[in-house]
């Protein structure tokens, strides 16, 4: 194996350019890790070995001719299987799209191609992003590289597990209610949930359209800041992308963090509602920031306890509309036995959708049905206004908010399987950002006594990604949690 | 809405609206799960939302227009490539009217 576990993408780029190893060797390193580790971890739904090696040879011919490479050129990555990849199967983690081969690339995939990054495969997730553990996937459950009896988190569990194992150096992922941050926290990697509209959603298979955000998971803040520089910005194919300038994140993150005001919301540390080690770890991280010159103060976000209900009502309502497209006619699975059109729809969707997908569509259908709209959807949208105002008020007092990502470290496979509501409640600390549009950065903050990763999130006002990266970058300069690797990775890295 | 409970009959009605065929076991299972979740939603009744405008767009963007110009995107062949059934350049489905 290449000795690249603790190198940044920038450092790897320099080595490629200096011909210390080839792009082919770099891509083969990721593929070899997939071959050795993925039979246990099960992060990949599709591996794009041939295409990746072809791309690597193209980069190598540039290196041989001493042509200057772009920073991401030749860098292997994975993409959550919700992003359309032209000519490469894209399942969204659901059986209903088991054989779907998109005729076009998502904008984010197109931008990665233009930057020269090399896709090594498509990774597992809960179907359409519906879940917090990958256990809802129509294919298989991905396991946590730090403990194979536990989940990697979700819905982007395949992305986080892959990055933790070096199976690709970063992953393009998606966050609708915590789907990037919670798996990042469970797998000791860094993940950015961007401001709504910061990155184009074109070609990202829809979950909840007013909540969906495309973001990134990587091994360090520096790496994901670099990726976001490539992916952020206006796209004419997504009218919700916002014309706000894209910062030079990797330059601005180096600016001083002295005098930054950090708020600690007391509602994110509910008595009996958070694991003691998680609480202690996040408070310790606050102390680290304090020592670096930041000001820490307790704040209050009193409506936090209503975020889950408001978030899920919004999400499921949008789900019921978005998923009506799976009709068995234009693309996707079709039942073999239907006599009439209604039967064709009903059986196709019954056979193609996983239980959690059916639950969410039905709940959304119920919430939007005649007589219930005001009581549910409208109410949720009003609470959304309250949540948004509450954040806006908080950001008048403090620059950012520091909070835990999840109430516990990674839970065991099967722990919540028969209780879908308990699974939803896992998202208590992540769901507030999507209804409010705020960005959040999840980064490693420590480990439990039993060796499980614990993450924290830094939350900022809309379009403050540069500020979040700055805090994350300085924290990672002062600590080495993000450089720790799971035991199974260390075993093969030394071989 | 606090008195709302979802009966098995309701589940069948919702499933029919959502075009999902359910088995008898599924109806039972979902009836309980949907009830649990809907009663959790009722927690929002504790929040006073009188006079609060609903938010559906968080960044404040309103109608963004672009020129109405034809662009090359999908060929007919590519658009039909994933269709489970097609004929003569069309998607093929069951008759909507008998």
Coordinates of C-alpha atoms in Angstrom, one line a residue:
Chain A
X1 CA 0.0 0.0 0.0
X2 CA 1.1 3.6 -0.5
X3 CA 2.0 5.4 2.7
X4 CA -0.6 8.2 2.2
X5 CA -2.9 7.7 5.3
X6 CA -2.0 11.0 6.8
X7 CA -1.4 13.1 3.7
X8 CA -3.8 15.8 2.5
X9 CA -5.0 15.9 -1.0
X10 CA -2.7 18.8 -1.6
X11 CA 0.3 16.8 -0.5
X12 CA -0.7 13.8 -2.6
X13 CA -1.1 16.2 -5.6
X14 CA 2.4 17.4 -5.1
X15 CA 3.7 13.8 -5.0
X16 CA 1.9 13.0 -8.2
X17 CA 3.3 16.1 -9.9
X18 CA 6.8 15.2 -8.8
X19 CA 6.2 11.6 -10.0
X20 CA 6.9 10.1 -6.6
X21 CA 4.0 7.7 -7.5
X22 CA 1.8 7.5 -10.5
X23 CA -2.0 8.2 -10.7
X24 CA -2.4 4.6 -11.6
X25 CA -0.6 3.5 -8.4
X26 CA -2.8 6.0 -6.4
X27 CA -6.0 4.6 -8.0
X28 CA -4.8 1.0 -7.5
X29 CA -4.2 1.8 -3.8
X30 CA -7.9 2.8 -3.4
X31 CA -9.0 -0.3 -5.4
X32 CA -6.8 -2.6 -3.4
X33 CA -8.2 -1.2 -0.2
X34 CA -11.7 -1.9 -1.6
X35 CA -10.7 -5.4 -2.5
X36 CA -9.2 -6.1 1.0
X37 CA -11.6 -4.2 3.3
X38 CA -14.9 -3.9 1.5
X39 CA -15.9 -7.5 1.8
X40 CA -16.1 -6.7 5.6
X41 CA -17.3 -3.0 5.4
X42 CA -19.6 -3.3 2.4
X43 CA -19.5 0.4 1.5
X44 CA -19.6 0.0 -2.3
X45 CA -22.7 -0.8 -4.4
X46 CA -20.8 -0.4 -7.7
X47 CA -17.0 -0.3 -8.3
X48 CA -15.8 1.5 -11.4
X49 CA -12.4 -0.1 -11.7
X50 CA -12.0 -0.1 -15.5
X51 CA -13.1 3.5 -15.9
X52 CA -11.0 4.6 -13.0
X53 CA -7.8 2.9 -14.4
X54 CA -8.4 4.4 -17.8
X55 CA -8.7 7.8 -16.3
X56 CA -5.5 7.2 -14.2
X57 CA -3.5 6.3 -17.4
X58 CA -4.7 9.6 -19.0
X59 CA -3.4 11.5 -16.0
X60 CA -0.1 9.6 -16.0
X61 CA 0.5 10.5 -19.6
X62 CA 0.2 14.2 -18.6
X63 CA 2.7 13.6 -15.7
X64 CA 5.1 12.0 -18.1
X65 CA 4.9 15.0 -20.4
X66 CA 5.4 17.3 -17.3
X67 CA 2.1 19.0 -17.9
X68 CA 0.9 20.8 -14.7
X69 CA -1.9 18.9 -13.0
X70 CA -5.0 20.6 -11.5
X71 CA -5.1 19.9 -7.7
X72 CA -7.8 17.2 -7.9
X73 CA -6.5 15.6 -11.0
X74 CA -5.9 11.9 -10.5
X75 CA -7.4 12.0 -6.9
X76 CA -9.6 8.9 -6.4
X77 CA -13.1 9.5 -4.8
X78 CA -16.4 7.8 -4.2
X79 CA -19.9 9.2 -4.7
X80 CA -23.0 8.4 -2.7
X81 CA -25.3 6.4 -5.0
X82 CA -27.8 9.3 -5.2
X83 CA -25.8 11.2 -7.7
X84 CA -26.5 10.5 -11.4
X85 CA -23.4 9.2 -13.2
X86 CA -23.7 9.0 -16.9
X87 CA -23.4 5.4 -18.0
X88 CA -22.8 4.1 -14.5
X89 CA -25.7 2.5 -12.5
X90 CA -27.2 4.8 -9.9
X91 CA -29.5 3.1 -7.4
X92 CA -30.2 5.7 -4.6
X93 CA -29.8 2.7 -2.3
X94 CA -33.3 1.4 -3.4
X95 CA -34.3 -1.7 -5.3
X96 CA -36.7 0.4 -7.4
X97 CA -33.6 1.9 -9.1
X98 CA -31.5 -1.3 -9.0
X99 CA -30.9 -1.2 -12.8
X100 CA -31.1 2.5 -13.5
X101 CA -28.3 3.8 -15.7
X102 CA -28.5 7.6 -15.9
X103 CA -28.1 9.3 -19.3
X104 CA -26.4 12.3 -17.8
X105 CA -24.1 13.4 -15.0
X106 CA -25.2 15.3 -11.9
X107 CA -23.6 18.8 -11.9
X108 CA -21.4 17.9 -9.0
X109 CA -20.1 14.8 -10.8
X110 CA -19.5 16.9 -13.9
X111 CA -17.5 19.4 -11.9
X112 CA -15.4 16.6 -10.4
X113 CA -14.8 15.3 -14.0
X114 CA -13.7 18.8 -15.1
X115 CA -11.4 19.0 -12.1
X116 CA -9.9 15.6 -13.1
X117 CA -10.8 13.6 -9.9
X118 CA -11.3 9.9 -10.5
X119 CA -14.5 8.1 -9.5
X120 CA -13.7 4.6 -8.0
X121 CA -17.2 3.7 -7.2
X122 CA -20.7 4.5 -6.0
X123 CA -21.4 4.0 -2.3
X124 CA -24.2 2.6 -0.2
X125 CA -26.8 4.7 1.6
X126 CA -30.3 4.4 3.1
X127 CA -32.8 4.4 0.2
X128 CA -33.2 8.0 -1.1
X129 CA -31.4 9.1 2.1
X130 CA -34.1 7.8 4.3
X131 CA -32.3 6.7 7.4
X132 CA -29.5 7.2 9.9
X133 CA -27.6 3.9 9.7
X134 CA -27.7 2.4 6.1
X135 CA -29.8 -0.4 7.5
X136 CA -32.7 0.7 5.3
X137 CA -30.7 0.2 2.1
X138 CA -32.3 -2.1 -0.4
X139 CA -29.0 -3.9 -0.8
X140 CA -27.0 -4.4 2.4
X141 CA -25.9 -2.7 5.6
X142 CA -22.5 -1.0 5.6
X143 CA -20.6 -1.6 8.8
X144 CA -18.6 0.8 10.9
X145 CA -14.8 0.4 10.3
X146 CA -14.2 1.1 14.1
X147 CA -16.5 -1.7 15.2
X148 CA -18.0 -4.1 12.7
X149 CA -21.0 -4.7 15.0
X150 CA -22.0 -1.1 14.7
X151 CA -23.5 1.1 12.0
X152 CA -21.5 3.7 10.1
X153 CA -24.4 6.2 10.5
X154 CA -26.5 7.4 7.7
X155 CA -27.8 8.1 5.3
X156 CA -24.3 8.7 3.8
X157 CA -22.8 5.7 5.7
X158 CA -21.1 4.3 2.7
X159 CA -19.4 7.6 2.0
X160 CA -18.1 8.0 5.6
X161 CA -17.0 4.3 5.9
X162 CA -15.2 4.5 2.5
X163 CA -13.3 7.6 3.4
X164 CA -12.3 6.2 6.9
X165 CA -10.8 3.2 5.1
X166 CA -9.0 5.2 2.3
X167 CA -11.3 3.6 -0.3
X168 CA -11.2 6.8 -2.2
X169 CA -9.7 10.0 -0.6
X170 CA -13.0 11.8 -0.3
X171 CA -16.7 11.3 -1.1
X172 CA -19.4 13.4 -2.6
X173 CA -22.4 13.1 -0.3
X174 CA -25.8 14.6 0.5
X175 CA -27.3 15.9 3.7
X176 CA -31.1 16.5 4.2
X177 CA -31.3 16.1 7.9
X178 CA -27.8 15.0 9.1
X179 CA -26.9 12.5 6.4
X180 CA -23.3 13.9 6.1
X181 CA -22.6 15.0 9.6
X182 CA -23.8 12.0 11.6
X183 CA -21.9 9.3 9.6
X184 CA -18.8 11.6 9.7
X185 CA -19.1 11.7 13.4
X186 CA -19.6 7.9 13.7
X187 CA -16.6 7.2 11.4
X188 CA -14.0 9.8 12.5
X189 CA -14.0 11.8 9.3
X190 CA -14.8 15.4 8.4
X191 CA -18.0 16.4 6.7
X192 CA -19.5 19.7 5.5
X193 CA -23.3 20.2 5.2
X194 CA -23.4 23.4 3.1
X195 CA -25.9 26.3 3.1
X196 CA -29.0 25.4 1.1
X197 CA -28.3 26.4 -2.5
X198 CA -24.5 26.6 -2.1
X199 CA -23.9 23.5 -4.4
X200 CA -26.1 22.5 -7.3
X201 CA -28.6 19.7 -6.7
X202 CA -29.0 19.0 -10.4
X203 CA -28.8 15.2 -10.9
X204 CA -29.0 14.5 -7.2
X205 CA -31.9 12.1 -6.7
X206 CA -34.5 14.1 -4.8
X207 CA -35.5 13.5 -1.2
X208 CA -36.9 16.8 0.3
X209 CA -36.4 19.6 -2.2
X210 CA -36.4 22.5 0.3
X211 CA -34.0 20.7 2.5
X212 CA -31.5 18.7 0.3
X213 CA -27.9 19.9 0.2
X214 CA -24.9 18.4 -1.6
X215 CA -21.8 18.3 0.5
X216 CA -18.5 16.5 1.1
X217 CA -16.8 14.0 3.4
X218 CA -13.0 13.8 3.6
X219 CA -10.1 13.0 5.9
X220 CA -9.5 16.6 6.9
X221 CA -11.1 20.0 6.9
X222 CA -8.5 21.2 4.4
X223 CA -9.5 18.4 2.0
X224 CA -13.2 19.2 2.0
X225 CA -12.6 22.9 1.8
X226 CA -10.6 22.2 -1.4
X227 CA -13.5 20.1 -2.8
X228 CA -16.1 22.7 -2.0
X229 CA -14.1 25.3 -3.9
X230 CA -14.7 23.2 -7.0
X231 CA -18.3 22.3 -6.5
X232 CA -19.9 25.5 -5.0
X233 CA -21.6 28.2 -7.0
X234 CA -24.4 28.9 -9.4
X235 CA -25.7 26.3 -11.8
X236 CA -28.2 27.3 -14.5
X237 CA -29.7 23.8 -14.1
X238 CA -30.6 24.4 -10.4
X239 CA -32.6 27.6 -9.9
X240 CA -32.1 27.3 -6.1
X241 CA -28.3 27.9 -6.4
X242 CA -27.6 31.3 -4.9
X243 CA -25.4 33.9 -6.5
X244 CA -23.1 34.5 -3.5
X245 CA -19.4 34.6 -4.2
X246 CA -17.5 31.4 -3.5
X247 CA -14.6 32.1 -1.2
X248 CA -11.1 30.8 -1.6
X249 CA -11.9 28.4 1.4
X250 CA -8.4 26.9 1.5
X251 CA -6.8 30.3 1.8
X252 CA -9.3 31.9 4.2
X253 CA -9.3 28.9 6.6
X254 CA -5.7 29.9 7.6
X255 CA -6.8 33.3 9.0
X256 CA -6.7 33.7 12.7
X257 CA -9.5 32.5 14.9
X258 CA -8.7 34.7 17.9
X259 CA -11.7 36.6 19.2
X260 CA -14.3 34.4 17.5
X261 CA -17.4 34.1 19.6
X262 CA -18.6 30.5 20.1
X263 CA -22.1 29.8 21.5
X264 CA -22.8 26.5 23.3
X265 CA -26.6 25.8 23.2
X266 CA -27.7 24.3 26.4
X267 CA -30.6 22.5 24.6
X268 CA -28.0 20.3 22.8
X269 CA -26.9 18.8 26.1
X270 CA -30.3 17.6 27.5
X271 CA -30.1 15.8 30.8
X272 CA -30.5 12.0 30.1
X273 CA -30.6 12.7 26.4
X274 CA -26.9 12.7 25.6
X275 CA -24.2 10.2 26.3
X276 CA -21.8 11.4 29.0
X277 CA -18.7 10.8 27.0
X278 CA -20.1 12.7 24.0
X279 CA -21.0 15.7 26.3
X280 CA -17.5 15.6 27.9
X281 CA -15.8 15.4 24.5
X282 CA -17.6 18.4 23.0
X283 CA -17.1 20.5 26.2
X284 CA -13.4 19.6 26.0
X285 CA -13.3 20.8 22.4
X286 CA -14.8 24.1 23.5
X287 CA -12.0 24.4 26.0
X288 CA -9.5 23.8 23.2
X289 CA -11.1 26.7 21.2
X290 CA -11.0 28.8 24.4
X291 CA -7.3 28.2 24.7
X292 CA -6.9 29.2 21.1
X293 CA -8.3 32.6 21.9
X294 CA -12.0 32.1 21.0
X295 CA -14.7 33.3 23.4
X296 CA -17.1 30.7 24.7
X297 CA -20.6 31.4 26.1
X298 CA -23.7 29.5 26.8
X299 CA -26.7 30.3 24.6
X300 CA -30.2 29.0 24.4
X301 CA -32.2 27.8 21.4
X302 CA -35.5 27.0 23.1
X303 CA -37.3 25.5 20.2
X304 CA -34.7 22.8 19.5
X305 CA -37.0 20.1 20.9
X306 CA -39.6 20.8 18.1
X307 CA -37.1 20.5 15.3
X308 CA -37.5 16.8 14.7
X309 CA -41.2 17.0 14.3
X310 CA -41.1 20.1 12.1
X311 CA -38.2 18.7 10.0
X312 CA -39.8 15.2 9.5
X313 CA -43.2 16.7 8.6
X314 CA -41.6 18.9 6.0
X315 CA -39.4 16.0 4.7
X316 CA -42.1 13.4 4.4
X317 CA -44.5 15.8 2.7
X318 CA -41.9 16.6 0.1
X319 CA -41.0 12.9 -0.2
X320 CA -44.6 12.0 -1.1
X321 CA -44.5 14.4 -4.0
X322 CA -40.9 13.7 -5.1
X323 CA -41.3 9.9 -5.2
X324 CA -44.5 9.9 -7.2
X325 CA -42.1 9.8 -10.2
X326 CA -41.4 6.1 -9.6
X327 CA -44.2 4.8 -11.6
X328 CA -42.7 1.8 -13.4
X329 CA -43.2 3.5 -16.8
X330 CA -40.3 5.8 -17.7
X331 CA -37.4 4.3 -15.7
X332 CA -36.8 2.0 -12.8
X333 CA -38.3 -1.2 -11.7
X334 CA -41.6 -2.4 -13.1
X335 CA -43.7 -5.3 -11.7
X336 CA -44.1 -8.4 -13.8
X337 CA -47.8 -8.9 -13.0
X338 CA -50.2 -6.0 -13.5
X339 CA -53.5 -6.0 -15.4
X340 CA -54.3 -2.4 -15.4
X341 CA -52.6 1.0 -14.9
X342 CA -53.4 1.4 -11.3
X343 CA -52.3 -2.1 -10.6
X344 CA -49.1 -1.4 -12.4
X345 CA -48.3 1.6 -10.2
X346 CA -49.4 -0.1 -7.0
X347 CA -47.5 -3.4 -7.5
X348 CA -44.4 -1.7 -8.9
X349 CA -44.2 0.6 -5.9
X350 CA -45.0 -2.2 -3.4
X351 CA -42.3 -4.5 -4.8
X352 CA -39.7 -1.8 -5.5
X353 CA -39.8 0.4 -2.4
X354 CA -38.2 -0.6 1.0
X355 CA -40.4 -0.3 4.2
X356 CA -38.9 3.0 5.2
X357 CA -39.7 4.5 1.8
X358 CA -43.3 3.2 2.0
X359 CA -43.7 4.7 5.5
X360 CA -42.4 8.1 4.5
X361 CA -44.5 8.3 1.3
X362 CA -47.6 7.2 3.2
X363 CA -47.0 9.7 6.1
X364 CA -46.4 12.5 3.6
X365 CA -49.5 11.5 1.7
X366 CA -51.5 11.6 5.0
X367 CA -50.0 15.0 6.1
X368 CA -50.9 16.6 2.8
X369 CA -54.3 15.1 2.4
X370 CA -57.5 17.1 2.6
X371 CA -58.2 18.5 6.0
X372 CA -54.8 17.9 7.5
X373 CA -52.7 20.4 5.5
X374 CA -53.0 23.3 8.0
X375 CA -52.5 21.0 11.1
X376 CA -49.4 19.4 9.7
X377 CA -47.5 20.8 6.8
X378 CA -48.4 24.5 7.3
X379 CA -47.7 24.1 11.1
X380 CA -44.3 22.6 10.4
X381 CA -43.5 25.5 8.0
X382 CA -44.5 28.0 10.7
X383 CA -42.3 26.3 13.2
X384 CA -39.6 26.4 10.6
X385 CA -39.8 30.2 10.6
X386 CA -39.4 30.2 14.4
X387 CA -36.4 27.9 14.2
X388 CA -34.8 30.1 11.5
X389 CA -35.4 33.3 13.6
X390 CA -34.0 31.7 16.6
X391 CA -30.7 30.9 14.8
X392 CA -30.7 34.5 13.4
X393 CA -31.0 35.9 16.9
X394 CA -28.3 33.6 18.2
X395 CA -25.9 34.7 15.4
X396 CA -26.3 38.3 16.5
X397 CA -24.7 37.3 19.8
X398 CA -22.2 34.7 18.6
X399 CA -20.3 34.0 15.4
X400 CA -20.8 30.2 15.4
X401 CA -22.5 27.5 17.5
X402 CA -20.6 24.4 18.8
X403 CA -22.7 21.3 19.5
X404 CA -22.6 17.5 19.5
X405 CA -23.5 15.8 16.2
X406 CA -25.3 12.9 17.6
X407 CA -26.5 12.0 21.1
X408 CA -24.4 8.9 21.2
X409 CA -21.4 7.3 19.4
X410 CA -22.3 4.7 16.7
X411 CA -25.1 2.4 17.7
X412 CA -25.3 -1.3 17.1
X413 CA -26.7 -2.9 13.9
X414 CA -30.3 -3.8 14.6
X415 CA -30.7 -1.6 17.7
X416 CA -33.5 0.6 16.2
X417 CA -34.7 -1.7 13.5
X418 CA -38.2 -2.4 14.8
X419 CA -38.8 1.1 16.0
X420 CA -38.6 3.7 13.2
X421 CA -39.5 6.6 15.5
X422 CA -36.4 5.8 17.7
X423 CA -34.3 5.9 14.6
X424 CA -35.7 9.3 13.7
X425 CA -34.9 10.6 17.2
X426 CA -31.2 9.9 16.6
X427 CA -31.3 13.0 14.4
X428 CA -32.2 15.5 17.3
X429 CA -29.0 17.6 16.9
X430 CA -28.6 17.5 13.1
X431 CA -32.1 18.2 11.7
X432 CA -32.2 21.9 12.8
X433 CA -29.8 23.0 10.1
X434 CA -31.8 21.8 7.1
X435 CA -35.1 23.7 7.8
X436 CA -33.1 26.8 8.5
X437 CA -30.6 26.5 5.6
X438 CA -27.5 27.0 7.8
X439 CA -24.2 25.2 7.1
X440 CA -22.6 22.8 9.6
X441 CA -19.2 21.2 9.8
X442 CA -18.8 17.9 11.5
X443 CA -15.2 17.0 12.6
X444 CA -13.6 14.4 14.9
X445 CA -13.4 15.6 18.5
X446 CA -12.3 12.5 20.3
X447 CA -13.0 8.8 21.2
X448 CA -15.1 7.0 23.7
X449 CA -13.3 4.7 26.2
X450 CA -14.3 1.8 24.0
X451 CA -12.6 3.4 21.0
X452 CA -15.6 4.7 19.1
X453 CA -15.2 8.1 17.4
X454 CA -17.1 11.1 18.7
X455 CA -17.7 14.1 16.5
X456 CA -18.8 17.7 17.0
X457 CA -20.4 20.2 14.7
X458 CA -19.7 23.8 14.2
X459 CA -22.8 25.7 12.9
X460 CA -22.8 29.1 11.3
X461 CA -25.1 31.6 9.6
X462 CA -26.0 31.0 5.9
X463 CA -22.9 31.2 3.6
X464 CA -20.4 31.1 6.5
X465 CA -18.6 28.0 5.2
X466 CA -15.3 29.9 5.2
X467 CA -15.7 30.6 8.9
X468 CA -16.5 27.0 9.8
X469 CA -13.5 25.7 7.8
X470 CA -11.3 28.2 9.6
X471 CA -12.3 27.0 13.0
X472 CA -12.1 23.3 11.9
X473 CA -8.7 23.8 10.3
X474 CA -7.2 25.4 13.4
X475 CA -8.8 22.7 15.6
X476 CA -7.2 20.0 13.4
X477 CA -3.8 21.7 13.6
X478 CA -4.1 21.6 17.4
X479 CA -5.3 18.0 17.7
X480 CA -4.7 14.7 16.0
X481 CA -8.1 12.9 16.3
X482 CA -8.7 13.2 12.6
X483 CA -5.4 11.5 11.9
X484 CA -6.4 8.3 13.8
X485 CA -7.3 5.3 11.6
X486 CA -9.4 2.2 12.3
X487 CA -7.5 -0.9 13.4
X488 CA -8.4 -2.8 10.2
X489 CA -6.9 0.0 8.1
X490 CA -3.7 0.1 10.1
X491 CA -3.4 -3.7 9.5
X492 CA -3.4 -3.4 5.8
X493 CA -1.6 0.0 5.6
X494 CA 1.5 -1.5 7.2
X495 CA 1.6 -4.4 4.7
Chain B
X1 CA -55.5 17.0 15.7
X2 CA -54.6 15.3 19.0
X3 CA -57.5 12.9 18.7
X4 CA -56.3 11.6 15.4
X5 CA -55.5 7.9 15.3
X6 CA -54.9 6.0 12.2
X7 CA -57.0 2.9 11.7
X8 CA -56.2 0.0 9.4
X9 CA -58.9 1.3 7.1
X10 CA -57.0 4.7 7.0
X11 CA -53.8 3.0 6.2
X12 CA -55.4 1.2 3.2
X13 CA -56.9 4.6 2.1
X14 CA -53.5 6.4 2.4
X15 CA -51.7 3.5 0.6
X16 CA -54.2 3.7 -2.2
X17 CA -53.7 7.4 -2.6
X18 CA -49.9 6.8 -2.6
X19 CA -50.3 4.0 -5.1
X20 CA -48.7 1.3 -2.9
X21 CA -50.3 -2.1 -2.6
X22 CA -50.0 -3.4 1.0
X23 CA -50.2 -7.0 2.2
X24 CA -52.4 -7.7 5.3
X25 CA -49.3 -8.0 7.5
X26 CA -48.0 -4.7 6.2
X27 CA -51.2 -2.9 7.0
X28 CA -51.0 -4.1 10.6
X29 CA -47.4 -3.2 11.0
X30 CA -47.7 0.2 9.4
X31 CA -50.8 1.0 11.3
X32 CA -49.0 0.9 14.6
X33 CA -45.9 2.7 13.3
X34 CA -47.8 5.4 11.6
X35 CA -49.9 6.0 14.7
X36 CA -46.7 6.4 16.8
X37 CA -45.2 8.8 14.4
X38 CA -48.3 10.9 13.9
X39 CA -48.8 11.2 17.7
X40 CA -45.2 12.4 17.9
X41 CA -46.0 15.1 15.3
X42 CA -48.7 16.4 17.6
X43 CA -45.9 17.7 19.8
X44 CA -46.0 20.8 17.5
X45 CA -49.3 21.8 19.0
X46 CA -47.3 23.0 22.0
X47 CA -45.8 25.8 19.8
X48 CA -47.8 29.0 19.4
X49 CA -47.7 29.8 15.7
X50 CA -50.4 32.4 15.6
X51 CA -49.5 35.0 13.0
X52 CA -46.2 33.3 12.0
X53 CA -45.6 33.3 8.3
X54 CA -44.6 29.8 7.0
X55 CA -41.1 29.4 5.5
X56 CA -40.6 27.2 2.5
X57 CA -37.6 28.9 0.9
X58 CA -34.8 29.6 3.3
X59 CA -32.3 31.7 1.3
X60 CA -34.9 34.3 0.1
X61 CA -34.5 33.6 -3.6
X62 CA -37.6 34.3 -5.6
X63 CA -38.4 33.4 -9.2
X64 CA -35.2 33.1 -11.1
X65 CA -35.6 33.2 -14.8
X66 CA -33.4 32.2 -17.7
X67 CA -33.8 32.7 -21.4
X68 CA -36.2 30.3 -23.0
X69 CA -33.8 28.7 -25.4
X70 CA -33.7 25.2 -26.7
X71 CA -30.6 23.3 -25.5
X72 CA -29.3 19.9 -26.4
X73 CA -30.0 17.6 -23.5
X74 CA -31.4 14.2 -24.0
X75 CA -31.9 12.5 -27.3
X76 CA -35.1 10.5 -27.6
X77 CA -33.1 7.3 -27.6
X78 CA -31.4 8.2 -24.3
X79 CA -34.6 9.3 -22.7
X80 CA -36.1 5.9 -23.5
X81 CA -33.1 3.9 -22.5
X82 CA -34.3 3.1 -19.0
X83 CA -37.9 2.5 -19.9
X84 CA -39.1 -1.0 -18.8
X85 CA -41.2 -1.2 -22.0
X86 CA -41.3 1.0 -25.1
X87 CA -42.6 0.9 -28.6
X88 CA -41.9 3.0 -31.7
X89 CA -40.1 5.7 -29.8
X90 CA -42.7 5.9 -27.0
X91 CA -43.0 4.7 -23.4
X92 CA -45.4 1.8 -23.3
X93 CA -47.8 1.3 -20.4
X94 CA -51.1 -0.3 -19.6
X95 CA -54.4 1.2 -20.8
X96 CA -55.6 4.0 -18.5
X97 CA -59.2 3.5 -19.7
X98 CA -60.7 0.1 -20.3

